[in-house]
Structure formats: C-alpha cells, structure tokens
XYZ file of C-alpha atoms in Angstrom:
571
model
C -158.357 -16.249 -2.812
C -156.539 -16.062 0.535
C -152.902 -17.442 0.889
C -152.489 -20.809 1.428
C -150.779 -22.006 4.921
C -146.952 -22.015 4.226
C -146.664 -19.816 1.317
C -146.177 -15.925 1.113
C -149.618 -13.672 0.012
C -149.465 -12.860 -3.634
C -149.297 -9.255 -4.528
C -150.326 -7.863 -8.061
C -147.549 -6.859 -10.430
C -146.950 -2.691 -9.891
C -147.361 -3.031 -13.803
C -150.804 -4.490 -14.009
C -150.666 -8.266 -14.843
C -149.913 -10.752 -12.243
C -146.930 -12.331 -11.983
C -146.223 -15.794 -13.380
C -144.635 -18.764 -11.663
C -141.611 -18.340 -14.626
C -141.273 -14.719 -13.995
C -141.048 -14.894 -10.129
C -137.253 -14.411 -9.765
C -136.762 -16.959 -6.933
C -137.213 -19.389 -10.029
C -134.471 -17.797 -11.347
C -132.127 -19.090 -8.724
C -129.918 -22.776 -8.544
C -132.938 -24.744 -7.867
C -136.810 -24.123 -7.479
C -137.372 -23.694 -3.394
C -140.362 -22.902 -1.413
C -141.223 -18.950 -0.955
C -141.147 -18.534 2.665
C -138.848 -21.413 3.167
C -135.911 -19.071 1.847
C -137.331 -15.731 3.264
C -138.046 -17.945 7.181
C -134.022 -19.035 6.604
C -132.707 -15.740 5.289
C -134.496 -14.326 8.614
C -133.130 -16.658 10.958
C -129.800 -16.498 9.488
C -130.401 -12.096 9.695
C -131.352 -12.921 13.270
C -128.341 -14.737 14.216
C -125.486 -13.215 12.344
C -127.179 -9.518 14.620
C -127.086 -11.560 17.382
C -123.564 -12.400 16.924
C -120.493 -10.975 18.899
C -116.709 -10.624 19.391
C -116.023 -10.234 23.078
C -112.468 -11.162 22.844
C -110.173 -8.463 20.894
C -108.344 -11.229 18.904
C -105.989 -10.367 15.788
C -109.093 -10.910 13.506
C -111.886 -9.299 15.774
C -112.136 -6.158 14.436
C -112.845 -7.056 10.534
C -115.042 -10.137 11.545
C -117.099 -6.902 13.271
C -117.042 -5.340 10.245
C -118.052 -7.807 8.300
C -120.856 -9.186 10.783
C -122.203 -5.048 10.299
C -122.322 -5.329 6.903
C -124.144 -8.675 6.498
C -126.532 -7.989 8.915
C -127.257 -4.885 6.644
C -127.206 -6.878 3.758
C -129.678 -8.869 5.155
C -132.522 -6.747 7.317
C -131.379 -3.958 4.222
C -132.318 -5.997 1.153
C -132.630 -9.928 1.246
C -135.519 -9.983 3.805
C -137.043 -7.216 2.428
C -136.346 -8.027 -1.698
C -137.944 -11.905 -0.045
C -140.111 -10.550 1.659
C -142.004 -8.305 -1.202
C -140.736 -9.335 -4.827
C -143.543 -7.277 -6.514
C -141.597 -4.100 -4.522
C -140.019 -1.761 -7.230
C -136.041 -2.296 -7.761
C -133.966 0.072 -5.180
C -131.687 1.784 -7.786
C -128.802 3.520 -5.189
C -127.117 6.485 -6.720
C -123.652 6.757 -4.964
C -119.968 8.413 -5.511
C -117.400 10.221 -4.203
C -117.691 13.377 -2.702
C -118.929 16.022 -5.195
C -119.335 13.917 -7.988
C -122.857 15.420 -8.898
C -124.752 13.001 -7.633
C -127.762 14.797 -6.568
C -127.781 17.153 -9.164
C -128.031 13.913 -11.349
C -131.260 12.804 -9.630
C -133.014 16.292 -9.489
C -131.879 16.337 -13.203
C -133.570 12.782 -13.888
C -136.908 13.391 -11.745
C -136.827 16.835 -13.903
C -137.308 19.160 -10.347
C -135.392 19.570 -6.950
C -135.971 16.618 -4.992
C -132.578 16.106 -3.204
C -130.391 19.046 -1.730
C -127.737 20.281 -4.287
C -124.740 22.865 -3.936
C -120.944 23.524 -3.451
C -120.702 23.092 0.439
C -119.654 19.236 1.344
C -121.414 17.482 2.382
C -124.158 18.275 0.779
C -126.305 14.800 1.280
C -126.807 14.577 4.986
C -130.118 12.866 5.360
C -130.245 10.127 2.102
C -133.536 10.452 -0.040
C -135.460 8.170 -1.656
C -137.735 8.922 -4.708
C -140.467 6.746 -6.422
C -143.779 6.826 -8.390
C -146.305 7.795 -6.439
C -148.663 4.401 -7.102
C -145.416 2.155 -5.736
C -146.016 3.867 -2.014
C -147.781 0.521 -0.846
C -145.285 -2.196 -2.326
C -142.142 -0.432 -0.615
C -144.432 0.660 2.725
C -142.431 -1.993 4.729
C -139.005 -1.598 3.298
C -137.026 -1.081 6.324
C -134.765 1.436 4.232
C -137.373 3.869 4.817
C -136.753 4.141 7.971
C -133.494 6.074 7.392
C -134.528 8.301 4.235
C -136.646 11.096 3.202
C -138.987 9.537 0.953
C -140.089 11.963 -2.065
C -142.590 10.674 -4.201
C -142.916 12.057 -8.437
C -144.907 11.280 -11.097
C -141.303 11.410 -13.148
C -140.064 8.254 -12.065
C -141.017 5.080 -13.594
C -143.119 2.460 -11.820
C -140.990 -0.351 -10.800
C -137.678 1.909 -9.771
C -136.461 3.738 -6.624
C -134.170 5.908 -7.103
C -132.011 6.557 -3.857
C -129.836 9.489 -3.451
C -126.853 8.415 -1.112
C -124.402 9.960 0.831
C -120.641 10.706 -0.428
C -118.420 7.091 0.336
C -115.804 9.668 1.521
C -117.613 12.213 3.501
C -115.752 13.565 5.289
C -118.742 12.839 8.127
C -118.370 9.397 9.126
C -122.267 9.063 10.037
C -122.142 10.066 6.101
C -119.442 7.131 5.187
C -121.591 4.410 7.156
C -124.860 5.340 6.044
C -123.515 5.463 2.186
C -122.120 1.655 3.021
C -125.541 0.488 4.291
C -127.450 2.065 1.675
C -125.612 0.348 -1.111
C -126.362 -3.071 1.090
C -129.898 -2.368 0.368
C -129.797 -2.140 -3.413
C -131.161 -4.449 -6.498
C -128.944 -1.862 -8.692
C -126.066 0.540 -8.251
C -125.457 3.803 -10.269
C -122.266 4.775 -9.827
C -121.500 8.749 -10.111
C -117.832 9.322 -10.601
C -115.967 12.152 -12.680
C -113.235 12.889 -15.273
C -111.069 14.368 -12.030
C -112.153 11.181 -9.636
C -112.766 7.919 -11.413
C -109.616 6.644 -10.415
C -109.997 7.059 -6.860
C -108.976 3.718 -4.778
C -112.303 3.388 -2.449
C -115.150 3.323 -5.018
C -113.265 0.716 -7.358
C -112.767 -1.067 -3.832
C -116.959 -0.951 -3.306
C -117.322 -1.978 -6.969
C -115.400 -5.142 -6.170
C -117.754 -6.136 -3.458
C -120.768 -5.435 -5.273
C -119.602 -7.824 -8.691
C -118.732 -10.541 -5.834
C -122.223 -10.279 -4.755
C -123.419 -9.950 -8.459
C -125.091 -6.311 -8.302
C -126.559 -4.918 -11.592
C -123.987 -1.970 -11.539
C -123.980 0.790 -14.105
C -121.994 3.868 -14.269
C -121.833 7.359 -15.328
C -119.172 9.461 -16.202
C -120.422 13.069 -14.966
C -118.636 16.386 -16.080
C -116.538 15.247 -18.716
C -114.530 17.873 -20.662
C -115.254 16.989 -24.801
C -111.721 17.286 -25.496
C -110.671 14.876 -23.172
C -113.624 12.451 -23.111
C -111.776 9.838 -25.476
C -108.719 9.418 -23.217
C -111.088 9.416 -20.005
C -113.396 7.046 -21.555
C -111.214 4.357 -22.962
C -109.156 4.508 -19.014
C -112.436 3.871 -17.175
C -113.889 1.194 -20.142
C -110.025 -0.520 -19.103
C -110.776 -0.488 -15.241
C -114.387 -1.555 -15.659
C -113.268 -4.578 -17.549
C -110.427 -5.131 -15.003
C -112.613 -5.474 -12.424
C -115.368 -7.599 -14.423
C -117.298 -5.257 -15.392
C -117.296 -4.971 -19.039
C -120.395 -5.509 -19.575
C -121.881 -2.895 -17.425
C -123.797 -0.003 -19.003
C -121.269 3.460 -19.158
C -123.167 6.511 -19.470
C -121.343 9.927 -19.998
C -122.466 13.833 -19.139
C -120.605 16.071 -20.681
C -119.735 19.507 -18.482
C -122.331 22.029 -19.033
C -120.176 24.526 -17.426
C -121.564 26.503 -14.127
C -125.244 26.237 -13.501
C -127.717 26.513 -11.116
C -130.671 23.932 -10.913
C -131.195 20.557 -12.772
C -129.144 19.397 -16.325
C -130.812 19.709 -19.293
C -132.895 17.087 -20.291
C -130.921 16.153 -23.218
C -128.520 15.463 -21.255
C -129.727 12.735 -19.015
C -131.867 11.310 -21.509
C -129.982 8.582 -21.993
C -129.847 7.779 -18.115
C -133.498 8.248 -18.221
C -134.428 6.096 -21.255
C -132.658 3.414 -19.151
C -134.019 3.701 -16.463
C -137.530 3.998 -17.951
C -136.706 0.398 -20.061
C -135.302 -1.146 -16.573
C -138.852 0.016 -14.950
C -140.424 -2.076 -17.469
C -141.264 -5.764 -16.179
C -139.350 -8.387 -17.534
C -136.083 -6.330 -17.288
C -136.848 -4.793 -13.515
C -137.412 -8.422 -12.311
C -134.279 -9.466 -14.244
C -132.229 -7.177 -12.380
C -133.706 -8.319 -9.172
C -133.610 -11.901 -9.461
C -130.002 -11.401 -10.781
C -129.061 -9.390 -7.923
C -131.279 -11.278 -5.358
C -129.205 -14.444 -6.641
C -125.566 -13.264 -6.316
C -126.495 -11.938 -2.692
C -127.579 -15.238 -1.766
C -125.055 -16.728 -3.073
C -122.633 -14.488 -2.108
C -123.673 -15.114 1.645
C -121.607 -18.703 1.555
C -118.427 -17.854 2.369
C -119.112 -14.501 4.151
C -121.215 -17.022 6.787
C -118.295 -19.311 6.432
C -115.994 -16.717 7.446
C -117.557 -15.388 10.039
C -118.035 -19.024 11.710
C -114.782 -19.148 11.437
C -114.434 -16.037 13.557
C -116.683 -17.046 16.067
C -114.862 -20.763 16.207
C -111.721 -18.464 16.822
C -113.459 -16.810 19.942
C -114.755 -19.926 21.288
C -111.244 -21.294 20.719
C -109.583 -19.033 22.168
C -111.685 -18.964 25.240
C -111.057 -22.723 26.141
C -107.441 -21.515 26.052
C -108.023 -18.782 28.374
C -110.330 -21.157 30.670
C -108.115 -23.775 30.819
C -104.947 -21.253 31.907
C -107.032 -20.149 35.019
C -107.611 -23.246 36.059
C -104.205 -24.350 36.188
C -103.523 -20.853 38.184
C -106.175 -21.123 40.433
C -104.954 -24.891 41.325
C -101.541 -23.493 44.244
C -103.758 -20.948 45.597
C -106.164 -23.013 46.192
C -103.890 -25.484 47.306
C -102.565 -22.748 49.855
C -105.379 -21.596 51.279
C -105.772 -26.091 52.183
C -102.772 -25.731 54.001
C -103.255 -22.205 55.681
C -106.611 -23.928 57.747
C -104.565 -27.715 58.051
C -101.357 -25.049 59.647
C -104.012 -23.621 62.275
C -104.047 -20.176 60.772
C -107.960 -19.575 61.329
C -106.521 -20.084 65.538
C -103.697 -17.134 65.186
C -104.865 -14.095 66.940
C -108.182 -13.438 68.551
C -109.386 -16.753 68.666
C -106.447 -18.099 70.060
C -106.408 -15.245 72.495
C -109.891 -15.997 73.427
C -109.309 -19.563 74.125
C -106.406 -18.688 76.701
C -109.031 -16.180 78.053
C -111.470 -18.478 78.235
C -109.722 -21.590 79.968
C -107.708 -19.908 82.237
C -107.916 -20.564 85.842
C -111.385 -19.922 87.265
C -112.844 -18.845 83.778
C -115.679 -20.794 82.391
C -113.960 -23.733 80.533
C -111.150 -24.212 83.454
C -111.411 -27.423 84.950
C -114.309 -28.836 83.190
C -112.802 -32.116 83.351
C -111.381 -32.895 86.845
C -108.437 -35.001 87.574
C -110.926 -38.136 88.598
C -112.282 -37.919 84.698
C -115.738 -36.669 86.145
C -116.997 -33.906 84.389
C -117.895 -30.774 86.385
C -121.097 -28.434 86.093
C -124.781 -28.831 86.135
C -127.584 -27.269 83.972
C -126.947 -24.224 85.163
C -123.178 -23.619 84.551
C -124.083 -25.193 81.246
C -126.202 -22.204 80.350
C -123.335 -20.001 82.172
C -120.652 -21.226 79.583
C -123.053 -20.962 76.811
C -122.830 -17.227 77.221
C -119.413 -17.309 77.848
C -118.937 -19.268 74.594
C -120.494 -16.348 72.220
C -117.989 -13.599 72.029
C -115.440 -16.769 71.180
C -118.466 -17.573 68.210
C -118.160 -13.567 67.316
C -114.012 -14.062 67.203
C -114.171 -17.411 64.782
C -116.749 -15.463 62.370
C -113.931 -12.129 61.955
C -110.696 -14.923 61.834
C -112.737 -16.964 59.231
C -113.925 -14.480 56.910
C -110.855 -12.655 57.239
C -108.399 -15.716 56.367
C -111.492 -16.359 53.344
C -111.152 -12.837 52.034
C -107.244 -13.551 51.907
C -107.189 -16.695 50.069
C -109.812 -14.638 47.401
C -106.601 -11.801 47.203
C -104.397 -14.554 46.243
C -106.843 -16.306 44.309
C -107.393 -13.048 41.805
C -104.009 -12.539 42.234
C -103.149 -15.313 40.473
C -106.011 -14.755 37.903
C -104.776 -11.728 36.898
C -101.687 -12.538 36.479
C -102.503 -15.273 33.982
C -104.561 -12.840 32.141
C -102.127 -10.527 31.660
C -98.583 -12.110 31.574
C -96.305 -12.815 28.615
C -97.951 -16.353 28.001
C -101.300 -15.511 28.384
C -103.599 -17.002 25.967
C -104.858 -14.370 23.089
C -107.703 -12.778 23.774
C -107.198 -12.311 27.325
C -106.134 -9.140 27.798
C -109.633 -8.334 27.142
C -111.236 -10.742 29.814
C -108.803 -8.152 31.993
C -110.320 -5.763 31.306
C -113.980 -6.900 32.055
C -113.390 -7.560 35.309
C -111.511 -4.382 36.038
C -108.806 -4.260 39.375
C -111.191 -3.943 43.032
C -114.950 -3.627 41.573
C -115.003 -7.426 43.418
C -113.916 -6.648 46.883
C -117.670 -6.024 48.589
C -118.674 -8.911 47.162
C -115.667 -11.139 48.341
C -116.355 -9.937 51.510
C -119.488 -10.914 51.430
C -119.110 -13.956 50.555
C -116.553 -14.925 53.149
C -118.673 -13.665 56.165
C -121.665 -15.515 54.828
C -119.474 -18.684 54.403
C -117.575 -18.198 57.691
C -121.446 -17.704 59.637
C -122.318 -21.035 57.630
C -119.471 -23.034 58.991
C -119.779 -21.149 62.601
C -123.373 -22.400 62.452
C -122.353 -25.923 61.109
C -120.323 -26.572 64.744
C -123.703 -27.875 66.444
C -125.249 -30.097 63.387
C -121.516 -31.667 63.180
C -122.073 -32.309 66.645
C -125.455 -34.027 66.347
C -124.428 -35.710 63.145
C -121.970 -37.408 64.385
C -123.525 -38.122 68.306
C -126.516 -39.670 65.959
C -124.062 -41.770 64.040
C -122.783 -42.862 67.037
C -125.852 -44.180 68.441
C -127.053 -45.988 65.328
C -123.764 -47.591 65.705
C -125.039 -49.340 68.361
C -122.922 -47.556 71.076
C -125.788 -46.124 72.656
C -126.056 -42.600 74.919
C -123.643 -43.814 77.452
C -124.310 -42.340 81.331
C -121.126 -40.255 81.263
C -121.768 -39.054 77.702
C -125.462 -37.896 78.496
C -123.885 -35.941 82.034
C -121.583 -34.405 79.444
C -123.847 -32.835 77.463
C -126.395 -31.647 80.102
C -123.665 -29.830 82.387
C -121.534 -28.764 79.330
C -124.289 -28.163 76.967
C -124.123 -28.893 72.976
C -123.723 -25.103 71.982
C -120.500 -24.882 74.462
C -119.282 -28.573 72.852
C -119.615 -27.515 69.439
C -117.734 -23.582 70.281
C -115.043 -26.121 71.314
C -115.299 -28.641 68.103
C -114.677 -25.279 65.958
C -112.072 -23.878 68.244
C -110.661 -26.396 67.798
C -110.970 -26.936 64.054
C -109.585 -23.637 63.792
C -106.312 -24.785 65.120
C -106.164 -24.452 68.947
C -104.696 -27.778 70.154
C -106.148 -27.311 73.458
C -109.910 -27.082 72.220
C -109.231 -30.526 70.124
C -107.708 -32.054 73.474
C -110.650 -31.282 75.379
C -113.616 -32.501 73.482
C -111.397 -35.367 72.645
C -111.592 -36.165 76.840
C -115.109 -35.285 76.878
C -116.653 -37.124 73.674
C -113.482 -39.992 72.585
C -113.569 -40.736 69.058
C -116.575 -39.395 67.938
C -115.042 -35.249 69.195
C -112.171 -35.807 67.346
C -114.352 -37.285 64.235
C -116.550 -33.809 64.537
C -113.160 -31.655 64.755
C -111.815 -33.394 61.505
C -115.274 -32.597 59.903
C -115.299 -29.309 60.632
C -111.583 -28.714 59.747
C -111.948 -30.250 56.085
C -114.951 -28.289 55.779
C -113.256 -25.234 56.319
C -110.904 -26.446 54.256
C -113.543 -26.319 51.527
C -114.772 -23.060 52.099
C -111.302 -21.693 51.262
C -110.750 -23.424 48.286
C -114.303 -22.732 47.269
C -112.884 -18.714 48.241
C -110.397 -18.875 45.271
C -112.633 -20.678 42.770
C -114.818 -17.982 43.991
C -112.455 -15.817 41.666
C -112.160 -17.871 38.934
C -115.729 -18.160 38.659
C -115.901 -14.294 37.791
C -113.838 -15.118 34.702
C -116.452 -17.649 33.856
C -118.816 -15.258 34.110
C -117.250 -13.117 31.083
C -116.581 -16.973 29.105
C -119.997 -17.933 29.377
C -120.654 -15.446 26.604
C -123.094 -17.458 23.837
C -120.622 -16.254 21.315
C -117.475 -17.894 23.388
C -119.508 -21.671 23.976
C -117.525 -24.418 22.212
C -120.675 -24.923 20.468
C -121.119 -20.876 19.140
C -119.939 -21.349 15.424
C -122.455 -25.009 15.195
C -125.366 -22.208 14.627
C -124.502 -20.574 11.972
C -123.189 -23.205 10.136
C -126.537 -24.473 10.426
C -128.306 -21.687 9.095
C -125.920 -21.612 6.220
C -126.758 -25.569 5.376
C -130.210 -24.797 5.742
C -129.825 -21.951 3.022
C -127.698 -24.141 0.646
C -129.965 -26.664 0.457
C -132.713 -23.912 -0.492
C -130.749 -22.362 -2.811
C-alpha cells in the first residue's frame, strides 16, 4: 500500500517484522506528533541555522560560530537523517584520544582488519564505517557516508554501525573536526580511553555535551595493567558518576602485551555480546528513540542561544547604522554650503565666464543700454557654440566639487567606524569596505550626476517658461525676441553659470527673463545642492550595503525563534 499524502513511506524492520505504532520511537518522545511534521521542522530549522551568519566580530561571535557548526552537524549529521529513516541501523561512533586503541578495538570486534591500525599517529585519517551487509539499503542516504569508507561484514549485527573515528586530539586538525562531526552523527557513543589517558580534560569535556543531549554513551577501559585495574577502575566509575553517568555500561580490556593484528576474542566478548543484544530490536530502537529525544530536546536552548547571537548582530548593527548617520549629517551639511558659497564658480568656470563676456566676445552686450536685446537667429546659433566649452567647464567643476564632498563624506565614515566610541562590531564593517577600492566608482558617480544637472539647465528653463504661461502671463513680445536671438541652450548655459556661483550669469538672465530667470537659477542651485548631499550619502550607503546582511535585519533572530516554536509544539 503506497504512503499516504503527508506521512513518511514505511520501511520494513532490518529484523523482519514491521514496526508497530508503540515501537516507533517518535512515540517515545513528550507528546505523539505527526512523522514528517517533525522531520519538515527539523529540516527547516537545519536549513536556517546553515544559513545563518556572524558578519560582525562581536565579543561572542566566534563561539556562536562554533556552536552554529556544530548544530548544523547535529542536524544534516543525525536528526534529519535518524527522522528521516528510523528503520536505519543505530550509528554506534567509536572515539578517544589519540592512541587509545581504538581501531584495533573495531578490527578486534568485526574479528578481521577493517580499519588501519599501528604505532604512527595518526593512524585514522579517513573515518570508516562498518555494517552488516543486508543494512546497505536502510543507511544508503545517510549523509555520513559521504565522509567515510564504508566496509561492510557479515560480523556485525544487523541493526548497528559501527564507526571508527578519528583521535579528538589529533594532532591534524582536519582529524579534530571530523572526530567532532562524527560524534554529532551518532545514536550511541563508545568511548575508548586508557589506564594512562582517562583523565584527560577534552574527552570528559565531549562526554558532558553528549549526557546534555542524552547520548547512549558506554565506555571501555582499553590496556589496563591487572595489578592496577582496581585503583583505575574505581577513579573512572567516580568521574563517570560525576558527570552523570553512572549508569553507563564500563567495559575493561586488559593489556595483552605487544601484538600484531586483532585482540583475542575473549577479550572483546563482552563488547561484542553487547553490542550483539543492542542490535536486537526493542533495545536498538530504545537507544535511538532515547538519543533521538535528548537531541531534540537538547536543541531548545542551543536555538535559544544562538538567537540570541544573531539578536546581538542585528543589535549591534542599528548601533553602527545609527552612528553613520549622525556622521554623515556636517558633511553633508558642508558640501550644502560649499554650492550656496559659489564654489562650483571658482576656477574654470569662472574663468570662462570672464572669457566669455568680455568685450566683443559672444555674451558682451547682449542687453544694450535701451533694454533691447541684441542678436538674431543667427548669433543665437553663434553663442550656442560659444556656450559649449563653458557646458564642458561646469561638467569637470561639478564632478570635481561631487567627488570632494564623497572624500569628506567617507572621511567621516571611517572615522566613526574606527574611533574610540565606535559602536562594537564595527571595526569589522572597516574592514569590508577596505581604504580606496570606492574611488572609480565615486567618480563615476559624480560625472554622471554633474552631466544630469548640466543637462537639467534647459528643462529648468522650459519648466519654469511653461509655468509661467499657465500663469496666465502669456509669451510676452520681448520675452519671445529673447529667446529666438539668444536661444534656450545659451539661456540655460547662463541659468547654470549662474547656479554655479557667478553673480554676473544670475544678473543677466535676471535682465533677460525677470522673475521667472532668477526662479530657474534657484532651481538649479538647490538641485545641485542635492546632488552633493546625495554625494556623501553616496558613502554611507556603502556601509548599508555590508548592514543589509539577512543576518544583521532587526528582524534576523524572529526566524529562528520561529522554527524553534514550531519544534516545541511538535515535541
């Protein structure tokens, strides 16, 4: 019968029977919950914890990175997949410290050589992974394989993997991490330690993680001397219990002395009769479900936490956004003033005008003393010309005085990114936008903005001429002779001129158009005005750039915090 809509296929039991709705260890859990409810939340939640980041190096950035590593192993490693398949044998991971025997103890337990084995460390580089040969299809999918050498042996027991991990203290640190994510992928730890080694700080420190989360742990107690086994034993049975773990299963293997090859039988046979009765179904879906439900429930406050972390980031970028804009407010402020103070008009343009009006030049005398304007068609098209290198001289003052106002703008972003009362967090924004990779493109944008406002000067003229009209002013005879024997092109050159800051251009079209020339001149002015403000924001908008990071929205911690409700409820 085919799956229903909704509901995850069934698979038979890798012992023979089919599984009953009591022995399906999701029933186990807090409260009964849908199949692929849990496994579609536990994958959403997988998919946003990976897609989860820490742009900003605050105080606790570095362990919520940690942290967000290891839960999205936990996760994609063995909640998804343990959901996702709950027929799939129990992962058993066989981990230690560095030479602690651990492969030696699987090749002894599979009874042949299936994992590398000597004196050089490391010995384990690539992990391996060993299981009956008739549990190939259930753990097919297991994303663990991905990362192992898979061996499969008659000598293992259906419903057990047995994974042979690297050292936690290789001295490799490819070794260390791959060790860490292994044990994330686990339904059961066996933990290889020695007489010499059992009291080593980072395995006890592993072990402390794993009984938060619940994990079936066991441990064994390899290479133990008879003569000092009692003293050993009673120690470790007094750290176990310390760390809550009294009641889990302590195996010891006495030293055989130097060998070659795999351990007696006898000597593992305990391990293996364990093994062989956790293989068996009620106990292997025992340790699952127990395991399955301390992960999930281990996942509340490790979510919490790292919402909290991401709230930090998101706080700390409204800090940082709300310092820039209070430095970006005198530049901007400045570069108002520079084009009210004329500075666009210092220089060349200036120059240009004096050039340009002096006597018998093309914009002397337009006006004569009478009031009448001077010219016909044909000196209008004659100025027009004259006009354009003027045109050429407002496009270099304007995106010159734009680029400058940018300077000052990042100036003063900078500088609130890196002084002494900078917001935390910062420093790294800094860094992101590095010291002159924006120049080109503040040039850029100047001469694009300072061709825009250039071209403006003859729809400012129109805009305005049209307003007049509608006004009810109408085209008067003088106003039309203007504009045929000056020419609009020539009138607006002298509206921008004269926006720029050249008192004389203003003067003139003031003569030639009244009110409504003065009216285009202020337009022009407080649009360039604008432009230079815009020029600084310009700057501040490349930090916004870096802020409008998903993980640094006000909003960025609201997700997760979702996905954790959503899994509460379930569970």
């Amino acid at each position: 019968m085919s799956a229903q809509p909704g509901t995850a296929p069934a698979h038979p039991s890798s012992h023979g029977g089919g599984r009953h709705a009591g022995d399906d260890p999701r029933s186990m859990l807090a409260r009964p919950l849908a199949a692929t409810s849990l496994l579609d939340a536990v994958r959403d939640l997988h998919r946003d914890v990976e897609a989860t980041s820490f742009p900003l190096d605050l105080p606790g950035a570095e362990p919520a990175r940690t942290s967000r590593t290891r839960l999205v192993d936990q996760l994609g490693e063995h909640l998804v997949p343990r959901l996702t398949e709950l027929s799939a044998p129990a992962v058993v991971v066989v981990s230690g410290s560095t030479g602690a025997g651990k492969s030696t103890l699987v090749n002894s337990l599979v009874g042949t050589e299936v994992s590398a084995a000597g004196v050089l460390r490391p010995t384990t580089r690539r992990p391996v992974l060993v299981h009956n040969p008739d549990d190939a299809d259930l753990l097919s999918h297991h994303p663990v394989l991905e990362s192992v050498e898979v061996v499969e042996h008659e000598s293992v027991p259906r419903g057990i993997a047995v994974l042979d991990a690297p050292d936690l203290d290789s001295v490799l640190e490819s070794n260390r991490e791959s060790a860490h994510r292994l044990l994330e992928a686990a339904d059961l730890w066996l933990f290889v330690t020695t007489a010499a080694r059992y009291g080593d700080a980072l395995p006890w420190r592993v072990l402390q993680d794993a009984v938060e989360r619940q994990t079936t742990i066991a441990m064994v107690l390899n290479r133990v001397a008879p003569e000092s086994l009692p003293e050993v034993r009673g120690d470790l049975l007094e750290r176990l219990r310390a760390h809550g773990l009294q009641g889990a299963p302590l195996f010891v293997v006495p030293d055989v002395g130097p060998h070659e090859g795999v351990l007696p039988p006898a000597v593992v046979a305990p391990i293996r009769r364990w093994l062989t009765m956790l293989a068996g179904p009620d106990r292997a879906r025992t340790v699952v479900a127990r395991t399955l439900r301390g992960a999930l429930e281990a996942l509340r406050p490790w979510v919490d936490e790292l919402a909290d972390a991401v709230q930090e980031q998101a706080d700390a970028a409204a800090a940082i956004g709300a310092r820039l804009d209070d430095a970006v407010v005198a530049p901007g402020r400045r570069a108002r003033e520079h084009v009210a103070a004329g500075a666009v008009a210092d220089g060349a343009v200036r120059a240009r005008w004096a050039e340009l009006t002096a006597s018998g030049a093309p914009l002397a005398g337009v006006v004569r003393r009478s009031g009448r304007v001077r010219g016909s068609s044909r000196t209008a098209r004659a100025r027009e010309a004259a006009v354009a290198p003027l045109l050429r001289d407002l496009v270099t003052t304007v995106t010159s005085v734009l680029v400058a106002a940018g300077e000052r703008g990042q100036d003063a972003v900078h500088a609130a990114l890196v002084d002494e009362h900078a917001p935390a967090g910062s420093a790294s924004v800094a860094a992101v936008l590095g010291g002159d990779d924006g120049v080109d493109e503040r040039i850029a944008a100047a001469q694009q903005a300072a061709r825009g406002w250039v071209a403006q000067g003859e729809r400012a003229l129109h805009a305005a001429l049209a307003a007049e009209a509608h006004q009810g002013a109408g085209a008067s005879r003088r106003r039309r002779r203007v504009r045929r024997v000056v020419g609009d092109p020539v009138l607006a050159a002298v509206a921008l001129t004269g926006a720029a800051g050249v008192g004389g251009a203003e003067e003139l079209l003031s003569t030639l158009l009244g009110g409504t020339g003065a009216a285009v001149v202020e337009n022009l002015r407080g649009q360039l005005s604008v432009l230079a403000a815009n020029q600084v924001d310009l700057e501040r908008a490349a930090v916004d750039a870096v802020l409008r990071q998903r993980d640094l929205a006000a909003d960025a911690a609201s997700t997760l915090r979702l996905r954790l409700a959503v899994l509460k409820a379930l569970t």
